[in-house]
Amino acid sequence: MARVPFIGRLSVREHVWLVLGFLFLAVEGLLSLIILCLPKPVINWFYKRSRYIFNNYIVRQPKTHTEERAASDRVLRAMDFQELCDIYGYTPEEHVVLTKDGYLLGLHRLPSRAGKQKTSPGTSTGKPVVYLHHGLLMNSEIWICLTDAERCLPFRLVEAGYDVWLGNNRGNKYSKKSIHYNPNSTKFWDFSIDDFAWHDIPDSIQYILDTTKAAKVNYIGFSQGTAQAFAALSIHPQLNERISVFIALAPAMSPAGLSQPIVDALMKTNPTLLFLFFGRKSIFSSAIMWQAILYPPIFASVIDQCLILLFNWRSANISWYQKICAYAHLYSFASTKAVVHWFQIMRNASFLMYDDDTTSMSPVARTSVRTYKPARFPTKNIVTPIVLMYGDQDSLVDIHVMVDQLPKHTVVRRLEGYEHLDILWGKDVDKDVIPHVLDTLKAYQPTKNGKSHINGLMDDSASVVSDY
């Protein structure tokens, strides 16, 4: 196919998609501007008409499962973490961490069982501590926006006797502040996975240890929340001494790519194209506006189609009402640079630090011998016990490639028939996922001499055979 000497190695076909992408963003931006100028009664009228058309002509809403529908409506209407906890009778604490580079991160804590409230907030409970961290374009709400408490991992952990903490990345809904930069500036959004690993994860964990007086925490990550832990543990040897076990749900390290071949090829050819599409601040910022004006089932349908297009996730294990309420809490602000970083990782098929030298991506700079290569996160150096739980239908997980980049003591558990988001919101996570998490936490609890139990045996550097 003929090549066009513009933007590196893009083909004519890829240039067409690039132009179409710019046109789509221009139209979307124009629509956003028009909608912002419309009076609220007009917007409400369009909202009601879209609801009527959707319910009567596009999708016939099922009349069964009324309890789940009522629960979904409550979760959908909840505005924040506090209101989500109120639904099920939990009283959270809010904490703020100042990172070493000046970002203020919101932490949420669940110290007490349902219906109870800790009399002295911000102090030790004497319980073992669990820290949960969300994925890309998410915040801490994704852990608790479920239609019943039995399928909610944080609530089950609290009821099992754990002091539960939930973290947030810089820039998202609960961490959009810095002592150095304004969120409207490009400098505020100049961060990638490197910054999460150097600062957000270790600083949050240290704050939790200081507050709880615990010797160690248990870390549970989802998706990018696992990548941040892989990165942080690989570059902070001392952090390994502060984590009893790292449970990686839907782990992410070096995904093969997207299911949509054109988009995948376009972004891998030159990941920095994302800066041309979305700028150097927050990515997909208009999603908040569309979510606010679209009838929730329509918004859920749009998200479903996007997940199918990009990742081939059909989400058959997640009920319709769960999707409606969970997708409303799915998106949160993230930097374009963090997404560019992921495409750099996919392009190189290796878990690398962010590549600031964009000339290394140009075909002109390529020779028979590579003169430059971004630093790789040394994940084989991780000492903390690692337990991977992945869905065998998850297009973002190549478990063999991942295990090759991790230490030999890594344990793997395959979840049959599960995709990426199923591990959070699937209809059977209370049977297929949560029991394994609870069993793993029990198995790796430190003893008085500071060592951990693995399958009932004492472990210094045990190697466990993986089954995947």
Short mmCIF file of C-alpha atoms in Angstrom, two decimals:
data_model
loop_
_atom_site.label_atom_id
_atom_site.label_comp_id
_atom_site.label_asym_id
_atom_site.label_seq_id
_atom_site.Cartn_x
_atom_site.Cartn_y
_atom_site.Cartn_z
CA MET A 1 0.00 0.00 0.00
CA ALA A 2 1.24 3.45 -0.88
CA ARG A 3 2.81 5.52 1.91
CA VAL A 4 2.26 9.19 2.59
CA PRO A 5 5.30 11.04 4.00
CA PHE A 6 3.28 12.69 6.78
CA ILE A 7 3.15 11.62 10.41
CA GLY A 8 5.74 8.91 10.11
CA ARG A 9 4.73 5.53 8.78
CA LEU A 10 0.96 5.99 8.34
CA SER A 11 -0.58 4.40 5.25
CA VAL A 12 -3.20 6.09 3.04
CA ARG A 13 -5.93 4.08 4.76
CA GLU A 14 -4.69 5.12 8.19
CA HIS A 15 -4.60 8.75 7.08
CA VAL A 16 -8.25 8.47 6.08
CA TRP A 17 -9.14 7.16 9.53
CA LEU A 18 -7.05 9.91 11.08
CA VAL A 19 -9.00 12.58 9.17
CA LEU A 20 -12.30 10.93 10.07
CA GLY A 21 -11.23 10.91 13.69
CA PHE A 22 -10.53 14.63 13.63
CA LEU A 23 -13.89 15.28 11.94
CA PHE A 24 -15.70 13.24 14.58
CA LEU A 25 -14.01 15.16 17.39
CA ALA A 26 -14.81 18.47 15.69
CA VAL A 27 -18.50 17.55 15.37
CA GLU A 28 -18.58 16.27 18.95
CA GLY A 29 -16.98 19.49 20.17
CA LEU A 30 -19.52 21.58 18.24
CA LEU A 31 -22.42 19.56 19.69
CA SER A 32 -20.98 19.97 23.17
CA LEU A 33 -20.81 23.74 22.70
CA ILE A 34 -24.40 23.89 21.46
CA ILE A 35 -25.67 21.74 24.34
CA LEU A 36 -23.89 23.92 26.90
CA CYS A 37 -25.71 26.94 25.47
CA LEU A 38 -29.17 25.35 25.61
CA PRO A 39 -31.47 26.18 28.55
CA LYS A 40 -32.11 23.38 31.01
CA PRO A 41 -35.83 22.92 30.09
CA VAL A 42 -34.84 22.21 26.48
CA ILE A 43 -32.26 19.64 27.57
CA ASN A 44 -34.81 18.00 29.87
CA TRP A 45 -37.28 17.82 26.98
CA PHE A 46 -34.76 16.00 24.76
CA TYR A 47 -33.88 13.71 27.67
CA LYS A 48 -37.54 12.71 28.20
CA ARG A 49 -38.14 12.21 24.49
CA SER A 50 -35.06 10.02 24.16
CA ARG A 51 -36.25 7.97 27.15
CA TYR A 52 -39.72 7.51 25.59
CA ILE A 53 -38.33 6.51 22.18
CA PHE A 54 -35.75 4.15 23.69
CA ASN A 55 -38.21 2.37 25.98
CA ASN A 56 -41.07 2.08 23.47
CA TYR A 57 -39.42 1.62 20.09
CA ILE A 58 -35.82 0.50 20.54
CA VAL A 59 -35.62 -1.71 23.64
CA ARG A 60 -38.54 -3.11 25.57
CA GLN A 61 -37.51 -2.78 29.20
CA PRO A 62 -37.93 -6.12 31.03
CA LYS A 63 -40.52 -6.11 33.80
CA THR A 64 -38.87 -8.84 35.87
CA HIS A 65 -36.11 -8.56 38.50
CA THR A 66 -37.79 -5.58 40.13
CA GLU A 67 -35.52 -5.77 43.20
CA GLU A 68 -32.39 -5.49 41.06
CA ARG A 69 -33.95 -2.65 39.07
CA ALA A 70 -34.73 -0.74 42.30
CA ALA A 71 -31.19 -1.34 43.55
CA SER A 72 -29.81 -0.21 40.20
CA ASP A 73 -31.81 3.01 40.41
CA ARG A 74 -30.42 3.74 43.89
CA VAL A 75 -26.83 3.16 42.76
CA LEU A 76 -27.43 5.21 39.62
CA ARG A 77 -28.69 8.19 41.63
CA ALA A 78 -25.78 8.10 44.11
CA MET A 79 -23.56 11.11 43.44
CA ASP A 80 -20.36 9.99 45.15
CA PHE A 81 -18.60 7.40 47.31
CA GLN A 82 -20.40 8.53 50.46
CA GLU A 83 -23.86 8.11 48.94
CA LEU A 84 -22.98 4.69 47.52
CA CYS A 85 -21.95 3.57 51.00
CA ASP A 86 -25.15 5.00 52.49
CA ILE A 87 -27.20 2.63 50.34
CA TYR A 88 -25.81 -0.38 52.20
CA GLY A 89 -25.37 1.19 55.63
CA TYR A 90 -21.61 1.76 55.68
CA THR A 91 -19.93 4.88 57.08
CA PRO A 92 -16.75 5.77 55.18
CA GLU A 93 -13.89 8.04 56.19
CA GLU A 94 -12.28 10.49 53.79
CA HIS A 95 -8.52 11.10 53.87
CA VAL A 96 -6.13 13.20 51.78
CA VAL A 97 -2.55 12.23 50.90
CA LEU A 98 0.04 14.79 49.79
CA THR A 99 2.47 13.11 47.40
CA LYS A 100 6.12 14.06 47.36
CA ASP A 101 5.60 15.92 44.07
CA GLY A 102 2.65 17.93 45.37
CA TYR A 103 -0.55 16.16 44.28
CA LEU A 104 -3.42 15.75 46.73
CA LEU A 105 -4.96 12.28 46.53
CA GLY A 106 -8.31 11.30 48.00
CA LEU A 107 -8.46 8.08 50.00
CA HIS A 108 -11.63 6.36 51.19
CA ARG A 109 -11.70 4.09 54.22
CA LEU A 110 -14.25 1.56 55.45
CA PRO A 111 -13.21 0.80 59.04
CA SER A 112 -16.49 -0.64 60.39
CA ARG A 113 -19.17 -3.15 59.49
CA ALA A 114 -22.57 -2.12 58.14
CA GLY A 115 -24.66 -0.19 60.63
CA LYS A 116 -21.67 0.68 62.80
CA GLN A 117 -19.49 3.78 62.99
CA LYS A 118 -15.96 4.13 64.27
CA THR A 119 -15.92 6.48 67.28
CA SER A 120 -12.41 7.81 66.60
CA PRO A 121 -11.86 8.38 62.87
CA GLY A 122 -8.33 8.42 61.54
CA THR A 123 -6.95 6.01 64.14
CA SER A 124 -5.93 2.37 64.22
CA THR A 125 -8.57 -0.36 64.32
CA GLY A 126 -6.09 -3.14 65.06
CA LYS A 127 -7.47 -5.06 62.06
CA PRO A 128 -5.45 -6.32 59.07
CA VAL A 129 -5.42 -3.67 56.35
CA VAL A 130 -6.49 -4.10 52.71
CA TYR A 131 -5.81 -1.46 50.06
CA LEU A 132 -7.75 -1.50 46.77
CA HIS A 133 -6.79 0.47 43.66
CA HIS A 134 -8.90 1.10 40.55
CA GLY A 135 -8.10 0.96 36.83
CA LEU A 136 -7.60 3.44 33.99
CA LEU A 137 -10.22 6.21 33.63
CA MET A 138 -11.80 5.14 36.93
CA ASN A 139 -12.00 6.09 40.61
CA SER A 140 -12.74 4.33 43.90
CA GLU A 141 -16.49 4.20 43.20
CA ILE A 142 -16.07 1.32 40.76
CA TRP A 143 -15.52 -1.09 43.68
CA ILE A 144 -18.88 -0.41 45.36
CA CYS A 145 -21.37 0.50 42.59
CA LEU A 146 -23.02 -2.92 42.63
CA THR A 147 -26.68 -3.83 42.93
CA ASP A 148 -26.18 -6.00 46.02
CA ALA A 149 -23.67 -5.99 48.87
CA GLU A 150 -22.84 -9.70 48.56
CA ARG A 151 -21.10 -9.08 45.23
CA CYS A 152 -19.24 -6.01 46.53
CA LEU A 153 -15.65 -6.92 47.39
CA PRO A 154 -14.91 -3.99 49.78
CA PHE A 155 -18.08 -4.64 51.80
CA ARG A 156 -17.31 -8.35 52.02
CA LEU A 157 -13.80 -7.53 53.20
CA VAL A 158 -15.14 -5.22 55.90
CA GLU A 159 -17.58 -7.87 57.10
CA ALA A 160 -14.70 -10.39 57.17
CA GLY A 161 -12.84 -8.17 59.64
CA TYR A 162 -10.52 -6.08 57.48
CA ASP A 163 -9.76 -2.36 57.63
CA VAL A 164 -10.44 -1.44 54.00
CA TRP A 165 -8.88 1.50 52.14
CA LEU A 166 -9.56 2.56 48.54
CA GLY A 167 -7.15 4.75 46.60
CA ASN A 168 -7.48 7.26 43.77
CA ASN A 169 -5.07 8.33 41.04
CA ARG A 170 -3.99 11.91 40.61
CA GLY A 171 -6.34 13.83 38.34
CA ASN A 172 -9.48 11.79 38.92
CA LYS A 173 -12.72 12.85 40.61
CA TYR A 174 -11.26 12.68 44.12
CA SER A 175 -7.70 13.80 43.37
CA LYS A 176 -7.98 16.77 41.03
CA LYS A 177 -5.73 19.11 42.99
CA SER A 178 -2.05 19.99 43.31
CA ILE A 179 -0.15 22.49 45.45
CA HIS A 180 1.92 23.45 42.40
CA TYR A 181 -0.38 23.46 39.37
CA ASN A 182 -3.94 24.40 38.48
CA PRO A 183 -6.03 21.55 36.94
CA ASN A 184 -6.66 23.82 33.94
CA SER A 185 -2.94 23.88 33.11
CA THR A 186 -1.15 21.33 30.94
CA LYS A 187 1.53 20.89 33.62
CA PHE A 188 -1.04 19.44 36.02
CA TRP A 189 -1.82 16.65 33.51
CA ASP A 190 1.81 15.90 32.64
CA PHE A 191 1.88 12.47 34.27
CA SER A 192 1.94 8.82 33.24
CA ILE A 193 2.16 5.39 34.86
CA ASP A 194 5.69 6.35 35.95
CA ASP A 195 4.30 9.00 38.30
CA PHE A 196 1.70 6.62 39.73
CA ALA A 197 4.53 4.21 40.49
CA TRP A 198 7.05 6.72 41.84
CA HIS A 199 4.57 8.64 44.00
CA ASP A 200 0.85 7.78 44.14
CA ILE A 201 1.07 4.12 45.20
CA PRO A 202 3.98 4.29 47.69
CA ASP A 203 2.83 7.59 49.22
CA SER A 204 -0.74 6.33 49.68
CA ILE A 205 0.45 3.09 51.27
CA GLN A 206 2.82 4.93 53.60
CA TYR A 207 -0.03 7.22 54.72
CA ILE A 208 -2.20 4.19 55.46
CA LEU A 209 0.56 2.50 57.45
CA ASP A 210 1.17 5.68 59.44
CA THR A 211 -2.55 6.04 60.19
CA THR A 212 -3.35 2.43 61.03
CA LYS A 213 -0.03 1.64 62.79
CA ALA A 214 -0.03 -1.62 60.83
CA ALA A 215 3.23 -3.24 59.77
CA LYS A 216 1.93 -4.23 56.32
CA VAL A 217 -1.03 -3.88 53.98
CA ASN A 218 -2.61 -6.31 51.55
CA TYR A 219 -2.85 -4.85 48.04
CA ILE A 220 -5.71 -5.61 45.63
CA GLY A 221 -5.56 -3.95 42.23
CA PHE A 222 -7.83 -4.00 39.21
CA SER A 223 -6.53 -3.56 35.65
CA GLN A 224 -4.22 -0.50 35.62
CA GLY A 225 -4.29 -0.65 39.40
CA THR A 226 -2.29 -3.86 39.04
CA ALA A 227 0.13 -2.29 36.53
CA GLN A 228 0.79 0.55 38.98
CA ALA A 229 1.62 -1.98 41.68
CA PHE A 230 3.86 -4.03 39.37
CA ALA A 231 5.72 -0.83 38.50
CA ALA A 232 5.90 0.53 42.06
CA LEU A 233 7.09 -2.74 43.59
CA SER A 234 9.74 -3.15 40.88
CA ILE A 235 11.35 0.26 41.51
CA HIS A 236 10.84 0.55 45.28
CA PRO A 237 12.54 -2.44 46.96
CA GLN A 238 11.48 -1.20 50.39
CA LEU A 239 7.81 -1.17 49.34
CA ASN A 240 7.97 -4.97 49.03
CA GLU A 241 8.49 -5.15 52.79
CA ARG A 242 5.23 -3.28 53.41
CA ILE A 243 2.85 -5.47 51.37
CA SER A 244 1.86 -8.94 52.61
CA VAL A 245 0.36 -10.07 49.31
CA PHE A 246 -0.50 -8.45 45.98
CA ILE A 247 -3.72 -9.75 44.43
CA ALA A 248 -4.00 -8.68 40.79
CA LEU A 249 -7.55 -8.78 39.40
CA ALA A 250 -7.73 -8.61 35.58
CA PRO A 251 -3.99 -7.85 35.62
CA ALA A 252 -2.49 -5.48 33.06
CA MET A 253 1.16 -5.24 32.11
CA SER A 254 1.82 -5.40 28.37
CA PRO A 255 -1.49 -5.95 26.52
CA ALA A 256 -1.31 -7.14 22.92
CA GLY A 257 -3.52 -4.29 21.72
CA LEU A 258 -7.07 -3.35 20.75
CA SER A 259 -9.55 -5.56 18.93
CA GLN A 260 -10.30 -2.84 16.35
CA PRO A 261 -7.40 -3.31 13.88
CA ILE A 262 -7.42 0.19 12.35
CA VAL A 263 -7.43 2.01 15.69
CA ASP A 264 -4.86 -0.43 17.07
CA ALA A 265 -2.51 0.01 14.11
CA LEU A 266 -2.95 3.79 14.08
CA MET A 267 -2.11 4.23 17.76
CA LYS A 268 0.77 1.74 17.75
CA THR A 269 2.33 3.39 14.71
CA ASN A 270 2.62 6.65 16.59
CA PRO A 271 1.09 6.74 20.11
CA THR A 272 1.63 10.50 20.35
CA LEU A 273 -1.18 10.94 17.80
CA LEU A 274 -3.43 10.87 20.85
CA PHE A 275 -2.06 14.29 21.78
CA LEU A 276 -3.28 15.58 18.40
CA PHE A 277 -6.74 14.12 19.01
CA PHE A 278 -7.25 14.98 22.68
CA GLY A 279 -4.63 17.56 23.64
CA ARG A 280 -2.26 17.35 26.60
CA LYS A 281 -4.73 17.58 29.46
CA SER A 282 -7.54 15.20 30.42
CA ILE A 283 -8.69 12.63 27.89
CA PHE A 284 -12.41 12.05 27.05
CA SER A 285 -13.43 15.00 29.25
CA SER A 286 -16.72 15.41 27.38
CA ALA A 287 -17.87 11.97 28.61
CA ILE A 288 -19.13 13.62 31.80
CA MET A 289 -21.39 15.94 29.81
CA TRP A 290 -22.81 13.15 27.63
CA GLN A 291 -23.44 11.02 30.68
CA ALA A 292 -25.37 13.87 32.28
CA ILE A 293 -27.70 14.48 29.33
CA LEU A 294 -28.25 10.98 27.92
CA TYR A 295 -30.92 8.64 29.25
CA PRO A 296 -28.90 6.07 31.31
CA PRO A 297 -29.89 2.99 29.24
CA ILE A 298 -28.80 4.83 26.09
CA PHE A 299 -25.50 5.77 27.73
CA ALA A 300 -25.04 2.14 28.82
CA SER A 301 -25.76 0.94 25.27
CA VAL A 302 -23.16 3.36 23.87
CA ILE A 303 -20.55 2.12 26.38
CA ASP A 304 -21.41 -1.49 25.50
CA GLN A 305 -20.82 -0.84 21.81
CA CYS A 306 -17.53 0.94 22.50
CA LEU A 307 -16.29 -1.99 24.61
CA ILE A 308 -17.20 -4.42 21.83
CA LEU A 309 -15.50 -2.26 19.18
CA LEU A 310 -12.26 -1.65 21.09
CA PHE A 311 -11.83 -4.82 23.18
CA ASN A 312 -14.42 -7.33 21.93
CA TRP A 313 -15.91 -7.48 25.44
CA ARG A 314 -19.53 -8.66 25.24
CA SER A 315 -20.12 -8.35 29.01
CA ALA A 316 -22.57 -11.26 28.97
CA ASN A 317 -21.80 -11.99 32.63
CA ILE A 318 -22.96 -8.52 33.72
CA SER A 319 -26.72 -7.97 34.03
CA TRP A 320 -28.40 -5.11 32.17
CA TYR A 321 -29.39 -3.25 35.34
CA GLN A 322 -25.87 -3.66 36.73
CA LYS A 323 -24.49 -2.12 33.55
CA ILE A 324 -26.85 0.85 33.73
CA CYS A 325 -25.77 1.82 37.24
CA ALA A 326 -22.10 0.77 37.03
CA TYR A 327 -21.37 2.54 33.75
CA ALA A 328 -22.63 5.75 35.34
CA HIS A 329 -19.73 5.47 37.81
CA LEU A 330 -17.21 4.08 35.33
CA TYR A 331 -15.55 7.19 33.92
CA SER A 332 -13.25 9.55 35.77
CA PHE A 333 -10.61 12.02 34.59
CA ALA A 334 -7.20 10.75 33.48
CA SER A 335 -4.33 12.29 31.58
CA THR A 336 -3.89 11.79 27.85
CA LYS A 337 -0.24 11.09 28.60
CA ALA A 338 -1.18 8.02 30.69
CA VAL A 339 -3.10 6.57 27.72
CA VAL A 340 -0.21 7.40 25.36
CA HIS A 341 2.01 5.48 27.76
CA TRP A 342 -0.17 2.38 27.36
CA PHE A 343 0.09 2.53 23.58
CA GLN A 344 3.87 2.86 23.88
CA ILE A 345 3.85 -0.31 26.00
CA MET A 346 1.67 -2.11 23.43
CA ARG A 347 3.85 -0.89 20.58
CA ASN A 348 7.02 -2.23 22.21
CA ALA A 349 5.34 -5.35 23.66
CA SER A 350 7.16 -4.66 26.90
CA PHE A 351 6.36 -3.01 30.24
CA LEU A 352 8.47 0.12 29.70
CA MET A 353 8.64 3.48 31.41
CA TYR A 354 7.25 6.45 29.50
CA ASP A 355 9.29 7.32 26.40
CA ASP A 356 9.80 11.10 26.27
CA ASP A 357 11.93 10.86 23.14
CA THR A 358 9.29 10.87 20.40
CA THR A 359 11.99 10.73 17.70
CA SER A 360 12.61 7.12 18.73
CA MET A 361 9.19 6.32 17.22
CA SER A 362 10.04 7.77 13.85
CA PRO A 363 11.09 5.45 11.00
CA VAL A 364 13.77 7.98 10.08
CA ALA A 365 15.51 7.41 13.41
CA ARG A 366 15.58 3.61 13.00
CA THR A 367 18.84 1.86 12.16
CA SER A 368 19.95 -1.76 12.13
CA VAL A 369 21.11 -1.30 15.74
CA ARG A 370 18.89 0.41 18.29
CA THR A 371 20.75 3.31 19.84
CA TYR A 372 18.09 4.05 22.46
CA LYS A 373 15.54 2.09 24.46
CA PRO A 374 13.29 3.36 27.27
CA ALA A 375 13.95 1.89 30.71
CA ARG A 376 11.92 -1.21 31.51
CA PHE A 377 10.22 -1.74 34.86
CA PRO A 378 12.29 -4.55 36.47
CA THR A 379 9.27 -6.62 37.49
CA LYS A 380 11.26 -9.81 38.04
CA ASN A 381 12.79 -8.08 41.08
CA ILE A 382 9.47 -8.05 42.94
CA VAL A 383 9.69 -9.94 46.23
CA THR A 384 6.09 -9.46 47.41
CA PRO A 385 3.89 -12.56 46.88
CA ILE A 386 1.80 -12.12 43.72
CA VAL A 387 -1.52 -13.81 42.96
CA LEU A 388 -3.01 -13.19 39.49
CA MET A 389 -6.73 -13.69 38.88
CA TYR A 390 -7.61 -13.28 35.22
CA GLY A 391 -10.53 -14.06 32.93
CA ASP A 392 -9.74 -16.44 30.09
CA GLN A 393 -11.96 -14.33 27.77
CA ASP A 394 -10.14 -11.08 28.57
CA SER A 395 -8.58 -9.71 25.39
CA LEU A 396 -6.19 -7.48 27.35
CA VAL A 397 -4.50 -10.34 29.21
CA ASP A 398 -1.87 -12.55 27.58
CA ILE A 399 -1.13 -14.58 30.67
CA HIS A 400 1.90 -16.40 29.25
CA VAL A 401 3.63 -13.15 28.28
CA MET A 402 2.78 -11.67 31.68
CA VAL A 403 4.08 -14.61 33.71
CA ASP A 404 7.35 -14.53 31.77
CA GLN A 405 7.91 -10.97 33.04
CA LEU A 406 7.15 -11.78 36.69
CA PRO A 407 9.10 -13.60 39.43
CA LYS A 408 8.79 -17.37 39.74
CA HIS A 409 6.79 -17.21 42.96
CA THR A 410 3.79 -15.76 41.07
CA VAL A 411 0.55 -17.73 41.50
CA VAL A 412 -2.07 -17.74 38.74
CA ARG A 413 -5.79 -18.46 38.93
CA ARG A 414 -7.87 -18.64 35.75
CA LEU A 415 -11.51 -17.51 35.87
CA GLU A 416 -13.35 -19.47 33.21
CA GLY A 417 -15.63 -17.46 30.93
CA TYR A 418 -14.72 -14.10 32.50
CA GLU A 419 -13.85 -10.91 30.64
CA HIS A 420 -12.18 -7.80 32.06
CA LEU A 421 -15.05 -5.95 33.76
CA ASP A 422 -16.78 -9.19 34.77
CA ILE A 423 -14.30 -9.52 37.64
CA LEU A 424 -15.73 -6.33 39.13
CA TRP A 425 -19.43 -6.52 38.29
CA GLY A 426 -20.19 -10.06 37.09
CA LYS A 427 -23.38 -11.68 38.37
CA ASP A 428 -21.44 -14.52 40.03
CA VAL A 429 -18.39 -12.72 41.49
CA ASP A 430 -19.65 -13.63 44.97
CA LYS A 431 -19.05 -17.29 44.03
CA ASP A 432 -16.21 -17.16 41.50
CA VAL A 433 -13.99 -14.27 42.62
CA ILE A 434 -14.55 -13.01 46.16
CA PRO A 435 -14.08 -16.39 47.94
CA HIS A 436 -10.69 -16.81 46.25
CA VAL A 437 -9.68 -13.30 47.32
CA LEU A 438 -10.68 -13.98 50.93
CA ASP A 439 -8.87 -17.33 50.95
CA THR A 440 -5.73 -15.72 49.52
CA LEU A 441 -5.73 -12.97 52.15
CA LYS A 442 -6.02 -15.56 54.92
CA ALA A 443 -3.23 -17.67 53.44
CA TYR A 444 -0.78 -14.78 53.28
CA GLN A 445 -1.41 -13.10 56.63
CA PRO A 446 1.91 -12.35 58.35
CA THR A 447 2.74 -14.21 61.52
CA LYS A 448 4.39 -12.77 64.61
CA ASN A 449 7.87 -13.34 63.18
CA GLY A 450 6.94 -11.31 60.07
CA LYS A 451 6.80 -14.23 57.63
CA SER A 452 3.78 -15.26 55.60
CA HIS A 453 1.85 -18.49 55.28
CA ILE A 454 1.41 -19.91 51.79
CA ASN A 455 -1.02 -22.82 51.49
CA GLY A 456 -0.42 -23.55 55.14
CA LEU A 457 3.38 -23.56 54.80
CA MET A 458 5.91 -21.01 55.98
CA ASP A 459 7.39 -19.05 53.10
CA ASP A 460 10.66 -17.17 52.69
CA SER A 461 10.91 -17.30 48.90
CA ALA A 462 8.60 -20.15 47.98
CA SER A 463 7.93 -20.99 44.37
CA VAL A 464 4.33 -21.96 43.70
CA VAL A 465 3.35 -23.87 40.60
CA SER A 466 0.97 -21.78 38.49
CA ASP A 467 -2.16 -23.30 36.95
CA TYR A 468 -3.30 -21.44 33.82
#
